[in-house]
mmCIF file of C-alpha atoms and ligand atoms in Angstrom:
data_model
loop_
_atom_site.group_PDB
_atom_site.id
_atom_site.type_symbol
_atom_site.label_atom_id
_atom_site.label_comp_id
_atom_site.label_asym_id
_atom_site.label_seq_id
_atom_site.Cartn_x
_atom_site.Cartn_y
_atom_site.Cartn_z
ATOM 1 C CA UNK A 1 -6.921 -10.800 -20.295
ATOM 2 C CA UNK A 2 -7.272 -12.555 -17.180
ATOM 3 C CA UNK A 3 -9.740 -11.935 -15.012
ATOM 4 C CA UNK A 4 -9.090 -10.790 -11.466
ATOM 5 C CA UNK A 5 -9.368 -13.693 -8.880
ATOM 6 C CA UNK A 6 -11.702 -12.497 -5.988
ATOM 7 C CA UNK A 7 -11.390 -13.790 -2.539
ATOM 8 C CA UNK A 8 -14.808 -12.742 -0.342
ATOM 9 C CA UNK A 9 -13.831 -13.389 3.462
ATOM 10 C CA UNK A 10 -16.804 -12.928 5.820
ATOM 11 C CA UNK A 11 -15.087 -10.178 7.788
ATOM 12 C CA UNK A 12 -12.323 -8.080 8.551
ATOM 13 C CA UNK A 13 -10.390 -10.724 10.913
ATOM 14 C CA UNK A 14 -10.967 -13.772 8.181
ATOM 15 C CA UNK A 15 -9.460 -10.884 5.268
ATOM 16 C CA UNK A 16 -6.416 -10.322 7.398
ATOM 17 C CA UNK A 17 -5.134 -13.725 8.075
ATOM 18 C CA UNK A 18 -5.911 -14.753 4.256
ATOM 19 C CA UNK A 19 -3.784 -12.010 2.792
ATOM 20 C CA UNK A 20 -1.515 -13.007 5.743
ATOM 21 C CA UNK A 21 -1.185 -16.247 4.378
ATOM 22 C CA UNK A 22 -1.120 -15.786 1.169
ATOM 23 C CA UNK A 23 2.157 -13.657 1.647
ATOM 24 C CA UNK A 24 3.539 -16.017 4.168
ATOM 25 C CA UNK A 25 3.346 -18.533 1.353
ATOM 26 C CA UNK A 26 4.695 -16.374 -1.699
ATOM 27 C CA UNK A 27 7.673 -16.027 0.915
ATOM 28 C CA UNK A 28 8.499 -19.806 1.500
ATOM 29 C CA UNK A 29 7.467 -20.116 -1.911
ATOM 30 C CA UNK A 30 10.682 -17.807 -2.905
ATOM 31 C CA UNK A 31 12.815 -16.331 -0.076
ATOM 32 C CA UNK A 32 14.133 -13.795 -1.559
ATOM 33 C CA UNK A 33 10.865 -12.341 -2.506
ATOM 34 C CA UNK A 34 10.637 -8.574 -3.960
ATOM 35 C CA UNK A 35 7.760 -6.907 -1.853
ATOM 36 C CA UNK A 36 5.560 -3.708 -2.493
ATOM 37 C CA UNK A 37 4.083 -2.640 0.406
ATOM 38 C CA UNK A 38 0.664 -0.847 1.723
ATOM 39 C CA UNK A 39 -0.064 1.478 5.031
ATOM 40 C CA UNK A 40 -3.139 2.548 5.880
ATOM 41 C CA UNK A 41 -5.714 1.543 8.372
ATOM 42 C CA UNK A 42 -6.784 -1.793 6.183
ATOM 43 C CA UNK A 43 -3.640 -4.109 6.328
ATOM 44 C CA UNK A 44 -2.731 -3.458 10.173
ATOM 45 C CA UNK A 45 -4.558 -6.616 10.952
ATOM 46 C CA UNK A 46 -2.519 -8.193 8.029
ATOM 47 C CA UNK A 47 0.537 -7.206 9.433
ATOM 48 C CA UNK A 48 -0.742 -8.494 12.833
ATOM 49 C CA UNK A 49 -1.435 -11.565 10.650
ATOM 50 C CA UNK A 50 2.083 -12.282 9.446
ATOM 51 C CA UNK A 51 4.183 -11.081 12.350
ATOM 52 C CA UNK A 52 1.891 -14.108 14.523
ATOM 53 C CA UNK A 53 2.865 -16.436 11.891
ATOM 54 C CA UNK A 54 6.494 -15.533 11.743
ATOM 55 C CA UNK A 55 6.425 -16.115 15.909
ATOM 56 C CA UNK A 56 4.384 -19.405 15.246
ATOM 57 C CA UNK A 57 5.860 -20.856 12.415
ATOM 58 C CA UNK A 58 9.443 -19.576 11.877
ATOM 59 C CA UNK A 59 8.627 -18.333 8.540
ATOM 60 C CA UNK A 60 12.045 -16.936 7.478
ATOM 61 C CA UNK A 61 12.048 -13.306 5.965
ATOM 62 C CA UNK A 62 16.270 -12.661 6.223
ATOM 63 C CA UNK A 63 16.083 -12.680 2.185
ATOM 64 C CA UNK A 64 12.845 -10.573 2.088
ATOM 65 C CA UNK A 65 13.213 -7.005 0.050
ATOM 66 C CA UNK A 66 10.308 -4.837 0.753
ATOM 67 C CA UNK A 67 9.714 -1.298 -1.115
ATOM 68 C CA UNK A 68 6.888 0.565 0.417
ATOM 69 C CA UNK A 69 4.568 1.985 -1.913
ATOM 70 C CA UNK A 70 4.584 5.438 -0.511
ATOM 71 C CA UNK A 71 6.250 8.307 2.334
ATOM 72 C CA UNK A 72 4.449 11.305 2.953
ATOM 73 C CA UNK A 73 7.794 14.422 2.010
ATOM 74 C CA UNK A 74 8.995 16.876 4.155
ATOM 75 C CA UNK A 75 8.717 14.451 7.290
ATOM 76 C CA UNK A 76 11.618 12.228 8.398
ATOM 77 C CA UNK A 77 11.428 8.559 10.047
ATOM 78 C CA UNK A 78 11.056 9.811 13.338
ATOM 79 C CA UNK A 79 8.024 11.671 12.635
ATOM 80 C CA UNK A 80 4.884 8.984 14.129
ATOM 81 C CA UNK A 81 3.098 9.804 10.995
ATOM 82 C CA UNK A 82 5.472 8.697 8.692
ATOM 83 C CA UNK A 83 4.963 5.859 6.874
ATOM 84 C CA UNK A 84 8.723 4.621 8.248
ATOM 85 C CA UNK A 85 7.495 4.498 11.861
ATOM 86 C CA UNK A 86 4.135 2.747 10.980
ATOM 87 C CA UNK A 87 6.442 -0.242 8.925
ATOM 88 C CA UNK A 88 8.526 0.088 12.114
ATOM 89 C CA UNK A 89 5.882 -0.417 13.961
ATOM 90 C CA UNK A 90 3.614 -3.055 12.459
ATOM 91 C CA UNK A 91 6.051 -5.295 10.975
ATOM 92 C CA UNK A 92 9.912 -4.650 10.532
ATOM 93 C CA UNK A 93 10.330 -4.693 14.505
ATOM 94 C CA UNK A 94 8.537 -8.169 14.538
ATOM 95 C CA UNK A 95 10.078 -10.426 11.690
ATOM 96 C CA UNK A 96 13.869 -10.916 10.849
ATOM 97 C CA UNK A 97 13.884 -8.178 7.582
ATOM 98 C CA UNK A 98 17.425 -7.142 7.105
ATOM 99 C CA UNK A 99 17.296 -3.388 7.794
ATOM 100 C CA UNK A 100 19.196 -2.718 4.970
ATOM 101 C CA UNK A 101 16.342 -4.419 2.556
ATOM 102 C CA UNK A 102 13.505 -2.513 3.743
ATOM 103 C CA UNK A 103 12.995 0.707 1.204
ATOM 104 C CA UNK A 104 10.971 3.733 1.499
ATOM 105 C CA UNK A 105 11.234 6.717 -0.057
ATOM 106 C CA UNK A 106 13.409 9.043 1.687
ATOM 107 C CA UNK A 107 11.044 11.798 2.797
ATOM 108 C CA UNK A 108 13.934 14.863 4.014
ATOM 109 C CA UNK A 109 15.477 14.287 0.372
ATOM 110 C CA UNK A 110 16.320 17.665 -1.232
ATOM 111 C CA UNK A 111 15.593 16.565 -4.619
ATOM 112 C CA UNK A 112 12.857 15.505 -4.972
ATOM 113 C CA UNK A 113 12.889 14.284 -8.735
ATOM 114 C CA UNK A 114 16.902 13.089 -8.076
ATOM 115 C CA UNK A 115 14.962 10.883 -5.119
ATOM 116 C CA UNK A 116 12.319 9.397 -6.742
ATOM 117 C CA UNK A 117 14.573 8.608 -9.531
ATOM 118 C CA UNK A 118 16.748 6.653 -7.041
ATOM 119 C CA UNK A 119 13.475 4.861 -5.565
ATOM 120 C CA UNK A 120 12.737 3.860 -8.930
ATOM 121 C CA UNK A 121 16.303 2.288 -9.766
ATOM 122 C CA UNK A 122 16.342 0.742 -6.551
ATOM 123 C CA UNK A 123 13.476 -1.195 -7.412
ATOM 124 C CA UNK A 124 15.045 -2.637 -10.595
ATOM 125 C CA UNK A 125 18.340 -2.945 -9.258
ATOM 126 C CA UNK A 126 16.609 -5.596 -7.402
ATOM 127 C CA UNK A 127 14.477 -7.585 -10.028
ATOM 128 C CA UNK A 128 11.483 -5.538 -9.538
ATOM 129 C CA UNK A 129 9.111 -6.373 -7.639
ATOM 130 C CA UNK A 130 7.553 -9.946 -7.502
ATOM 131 C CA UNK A 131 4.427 -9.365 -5.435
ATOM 132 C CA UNK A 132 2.915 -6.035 -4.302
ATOM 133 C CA UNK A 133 0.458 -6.053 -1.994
ATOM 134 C CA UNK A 134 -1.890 -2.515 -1.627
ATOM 135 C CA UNK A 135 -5.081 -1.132 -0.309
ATOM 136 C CA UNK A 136 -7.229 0.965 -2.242
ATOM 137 C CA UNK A 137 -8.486 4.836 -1.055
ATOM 138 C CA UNK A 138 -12.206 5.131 -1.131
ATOM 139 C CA UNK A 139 -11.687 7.660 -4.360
ATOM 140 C CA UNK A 140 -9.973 4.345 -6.206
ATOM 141 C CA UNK A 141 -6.067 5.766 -5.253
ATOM 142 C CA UNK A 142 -3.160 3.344 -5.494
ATOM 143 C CA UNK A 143 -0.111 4.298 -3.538
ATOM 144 C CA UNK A 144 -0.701 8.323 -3.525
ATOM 145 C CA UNK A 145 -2.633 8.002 -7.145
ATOM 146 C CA UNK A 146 -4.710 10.359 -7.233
ATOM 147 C CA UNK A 147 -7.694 10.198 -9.813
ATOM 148 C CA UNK A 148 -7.493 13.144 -12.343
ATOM 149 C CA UNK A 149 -7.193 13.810 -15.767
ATOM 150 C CA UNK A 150 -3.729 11.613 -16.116
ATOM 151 C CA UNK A 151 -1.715 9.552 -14.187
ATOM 152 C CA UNK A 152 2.298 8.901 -13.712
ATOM 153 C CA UNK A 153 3.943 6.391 -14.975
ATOM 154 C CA UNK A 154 7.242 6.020 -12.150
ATOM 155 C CA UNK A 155 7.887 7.013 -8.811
ATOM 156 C CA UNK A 156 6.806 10.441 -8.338
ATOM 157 C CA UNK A 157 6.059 13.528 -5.973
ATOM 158 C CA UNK A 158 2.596 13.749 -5.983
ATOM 159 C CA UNK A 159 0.158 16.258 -4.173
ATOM 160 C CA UNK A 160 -2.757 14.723 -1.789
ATOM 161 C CA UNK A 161 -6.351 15.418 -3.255
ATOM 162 C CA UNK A 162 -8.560 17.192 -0.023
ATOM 163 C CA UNK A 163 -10.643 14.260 0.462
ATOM 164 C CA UNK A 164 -7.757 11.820 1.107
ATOM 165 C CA UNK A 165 -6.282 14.372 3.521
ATOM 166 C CA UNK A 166 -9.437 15.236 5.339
ATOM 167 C CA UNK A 167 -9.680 11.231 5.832
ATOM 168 C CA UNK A 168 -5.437 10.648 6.659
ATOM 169 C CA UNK A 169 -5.629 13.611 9.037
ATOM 170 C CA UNK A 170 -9.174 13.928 10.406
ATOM 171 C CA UNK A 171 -7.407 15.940 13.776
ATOM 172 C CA UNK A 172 -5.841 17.930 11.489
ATOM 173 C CA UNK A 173 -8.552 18.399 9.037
ATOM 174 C CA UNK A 174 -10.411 19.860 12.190
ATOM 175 C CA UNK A 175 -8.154 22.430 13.181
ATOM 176 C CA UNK A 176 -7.765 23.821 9.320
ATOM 177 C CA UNK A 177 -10.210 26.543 9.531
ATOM 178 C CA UNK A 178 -8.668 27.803 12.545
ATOM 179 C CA UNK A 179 -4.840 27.285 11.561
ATOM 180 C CA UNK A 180 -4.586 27.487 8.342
ATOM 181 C CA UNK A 181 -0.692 26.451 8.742
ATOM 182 C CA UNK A 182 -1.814 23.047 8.985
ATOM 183 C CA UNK A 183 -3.247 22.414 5.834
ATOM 184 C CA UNK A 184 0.625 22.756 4.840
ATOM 185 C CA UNK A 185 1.434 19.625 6.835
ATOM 186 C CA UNK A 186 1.484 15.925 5.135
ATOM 187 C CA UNK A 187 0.147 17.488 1.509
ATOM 188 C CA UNK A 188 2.829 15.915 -0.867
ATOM 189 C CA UNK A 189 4.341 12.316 -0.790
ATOM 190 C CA UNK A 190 6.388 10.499 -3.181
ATOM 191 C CA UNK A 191 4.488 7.177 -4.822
ATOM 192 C CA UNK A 192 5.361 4.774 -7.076
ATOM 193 C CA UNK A 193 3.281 4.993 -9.993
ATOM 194 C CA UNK A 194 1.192 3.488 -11.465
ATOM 195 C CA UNK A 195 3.596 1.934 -14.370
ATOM 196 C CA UNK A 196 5.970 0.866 -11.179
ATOM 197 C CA UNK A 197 2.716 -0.779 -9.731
ATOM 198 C CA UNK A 198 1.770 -2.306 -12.902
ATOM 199 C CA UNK A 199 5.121 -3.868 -13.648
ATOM 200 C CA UNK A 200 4.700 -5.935 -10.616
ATOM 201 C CA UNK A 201 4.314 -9.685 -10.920
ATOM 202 C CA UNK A 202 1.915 -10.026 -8.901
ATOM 203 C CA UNK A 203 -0.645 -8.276 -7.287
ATOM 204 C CA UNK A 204 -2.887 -8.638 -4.003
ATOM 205 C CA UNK A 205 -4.914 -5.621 -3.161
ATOM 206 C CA UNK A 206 -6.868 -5.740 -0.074
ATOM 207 C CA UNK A 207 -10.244 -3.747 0.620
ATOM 208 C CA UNK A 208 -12.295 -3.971 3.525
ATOM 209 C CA UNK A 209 -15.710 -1.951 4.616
ATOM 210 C CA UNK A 210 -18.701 -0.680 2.969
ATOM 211 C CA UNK A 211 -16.978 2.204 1.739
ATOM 212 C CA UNK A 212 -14.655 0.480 -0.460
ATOM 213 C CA UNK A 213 -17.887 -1.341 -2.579
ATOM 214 C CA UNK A 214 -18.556 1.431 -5.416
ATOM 215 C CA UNK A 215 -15.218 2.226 -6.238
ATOM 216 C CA UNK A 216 -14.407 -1.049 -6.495
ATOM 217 C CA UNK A 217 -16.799 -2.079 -8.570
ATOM 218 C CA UNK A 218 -16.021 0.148 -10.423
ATOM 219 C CA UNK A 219 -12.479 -0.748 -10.909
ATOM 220 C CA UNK A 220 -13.222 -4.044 -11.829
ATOM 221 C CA UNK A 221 -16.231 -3.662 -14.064
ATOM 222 C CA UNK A 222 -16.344 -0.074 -15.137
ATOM 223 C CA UNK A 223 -14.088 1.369 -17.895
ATOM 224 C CA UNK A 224 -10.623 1.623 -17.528
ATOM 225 C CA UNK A 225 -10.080 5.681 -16.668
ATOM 226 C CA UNK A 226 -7.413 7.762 -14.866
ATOM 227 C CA UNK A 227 -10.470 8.880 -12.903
ATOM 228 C CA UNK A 228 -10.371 5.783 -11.008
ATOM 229 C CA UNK A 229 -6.537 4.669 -10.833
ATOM 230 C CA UNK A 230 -7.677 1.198 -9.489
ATOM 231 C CA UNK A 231 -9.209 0.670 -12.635
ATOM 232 C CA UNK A 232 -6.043 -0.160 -14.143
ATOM 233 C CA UNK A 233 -5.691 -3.185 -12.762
ATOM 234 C CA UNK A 234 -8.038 -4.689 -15.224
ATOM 235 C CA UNK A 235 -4.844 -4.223 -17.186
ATOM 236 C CA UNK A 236 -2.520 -6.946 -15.207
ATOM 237 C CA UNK A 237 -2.473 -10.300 -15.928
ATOM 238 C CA UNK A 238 -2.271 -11.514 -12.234
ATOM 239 C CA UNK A 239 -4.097 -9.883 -9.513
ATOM 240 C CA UNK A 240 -5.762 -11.112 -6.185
ATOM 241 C CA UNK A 241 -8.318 -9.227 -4.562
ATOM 242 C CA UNK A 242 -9.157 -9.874 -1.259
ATOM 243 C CA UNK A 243 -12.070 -8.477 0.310
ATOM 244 C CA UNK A 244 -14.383 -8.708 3.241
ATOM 245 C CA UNK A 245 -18.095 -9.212 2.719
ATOM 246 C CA UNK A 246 -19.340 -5.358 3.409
ATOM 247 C CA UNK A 247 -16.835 -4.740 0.423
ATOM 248 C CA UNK A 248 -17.301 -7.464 -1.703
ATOM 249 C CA UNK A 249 -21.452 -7.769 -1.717
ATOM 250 C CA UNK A 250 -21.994 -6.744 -5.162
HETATM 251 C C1 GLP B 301 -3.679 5.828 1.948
HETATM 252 C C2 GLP B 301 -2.437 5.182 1.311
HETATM 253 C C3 GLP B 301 -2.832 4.079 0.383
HETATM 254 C C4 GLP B 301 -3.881 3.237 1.063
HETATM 255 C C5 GLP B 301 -5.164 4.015 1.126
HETATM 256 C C6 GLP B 301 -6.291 3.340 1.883
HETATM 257 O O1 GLP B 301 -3.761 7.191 1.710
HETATM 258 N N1 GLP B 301 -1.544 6.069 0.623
HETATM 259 O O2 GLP B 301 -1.688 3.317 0.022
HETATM 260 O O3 GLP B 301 -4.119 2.064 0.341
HETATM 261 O O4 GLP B 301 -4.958 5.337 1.566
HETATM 262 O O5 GLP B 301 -6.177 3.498 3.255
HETATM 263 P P1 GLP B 301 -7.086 2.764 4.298
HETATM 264 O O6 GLP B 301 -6.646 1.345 4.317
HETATM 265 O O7 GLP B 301 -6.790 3.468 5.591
HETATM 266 O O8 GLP B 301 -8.494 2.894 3.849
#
């Protein structure tokens, strides 16, 4: 088994443009590069990143296919939250993606198990995916992963644990006690698994803060457990981690 490779970047800026390039490279590398892709707050400044280089350097992504790893359900692409206005917003308005090669789960589907089914053929109808990039929640989630007592294998529906919640929707988390109605709102999402995840070629995942440190250790040098979905990575042959210092110091 291969060990991880572990890039330490001194801070959050210096993480960004690394990953950045190191994606802007896989895609010269191979144009018509299969992506997995993150949200969150941690690759924003990746995106940033890549859309600069695209503007600087003509990097060419018309071939690109991107799948993102997750869509919150019940919301639709105009809803801000959704994870279809956020790529919208951070990268497939800024680089030449063909529209009809960027993939997220459809989040109004009405079947939920006939949609994730779909996501999942989609993704092997074209190759699978050659290099997913992902972020890591500070309870060790991939995608919507949740640690627990066993994992999924393919794309799934899966139900947010409270902590993740509390720290996607802080304004809503706030209002709970008062309206309980909101504690309905952005609870399930479909993921890829973990098995879609781990069929990936490659692998970058990027982690930055103090907050990230334990459960990242963890993944890398504790046991393998469904406790701590990261932690199956120490399965893959080929993964990247890149970190900044708060997150990496151990
Ligand atoms: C979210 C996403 C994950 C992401 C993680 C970390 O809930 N579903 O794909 O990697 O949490 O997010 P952040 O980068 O904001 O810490």
């Amino acid at each position: 088994m291969r060990r991880p490779r572990v890039l330490v970047e001194p801070d959050y800026e210096a993480l960004s443009r690394r990953a950045a390039a190191l994606i802007d490279q896989a895609v010269r590398e191979q144009p018509a590069l299969v992506l997995a892709l993150p949200t969150g707050a941690t690759p924003v400044g990746m995106y940033a990143a890549l859309v600069d280089l695209h503007r600087r350097t003509g990097t060419d992504w018309s071939q690109v296919t991107t799948f993102n790893l997750d869509e919150y359900a019940g919301v639709g692409p105009d809803d801000p939250e959704s994870y279809a206005a956020y790529m919208r917003r951070h990268l497939f308005e800024h680089v030449n993606l063909h529209p009809a090669r960027c993939h997220l789960p459809d989040g109004l589907a009405a079947d939920p198990a006939a949609e994730a089914a779909r996501y999942e053929a989609a993704i092997d109808a074209a190759g699978g995916i050659d290099l997913a990039v992902l972020g890591i929640g500070t309870n060790g989630h991939l995608g919507f992963n949740e640690p627990g007592s066993a994992l999924t294998a393919a794309t799934h529906l899966a139900e947010l644990s409270e902590s993740t919640w509390r720290r996607n929707f802080p304004h809503l988390a706030a209002r709970a006690a008062m309206e309980p109605a909101v504690r309905a709102r952005y609870r399930r999402a479909y993921t890829m698994g973990i098995g879609t995840i781990l069929q990936a070629r490659r692998i970058l995942l990027l982690a930055s803060g103090a907050g990230k440190r334990a459960i990242l250790r963890e993944a890398l040098h504790g046991p393998i457990t469904t406790q701590n979905p990261a932690s199956l990575l120490q399965l893959h042959p080929d993964v990247t981690l890149v970190l900044d210092r708060e997150a990496g110091a151990w």
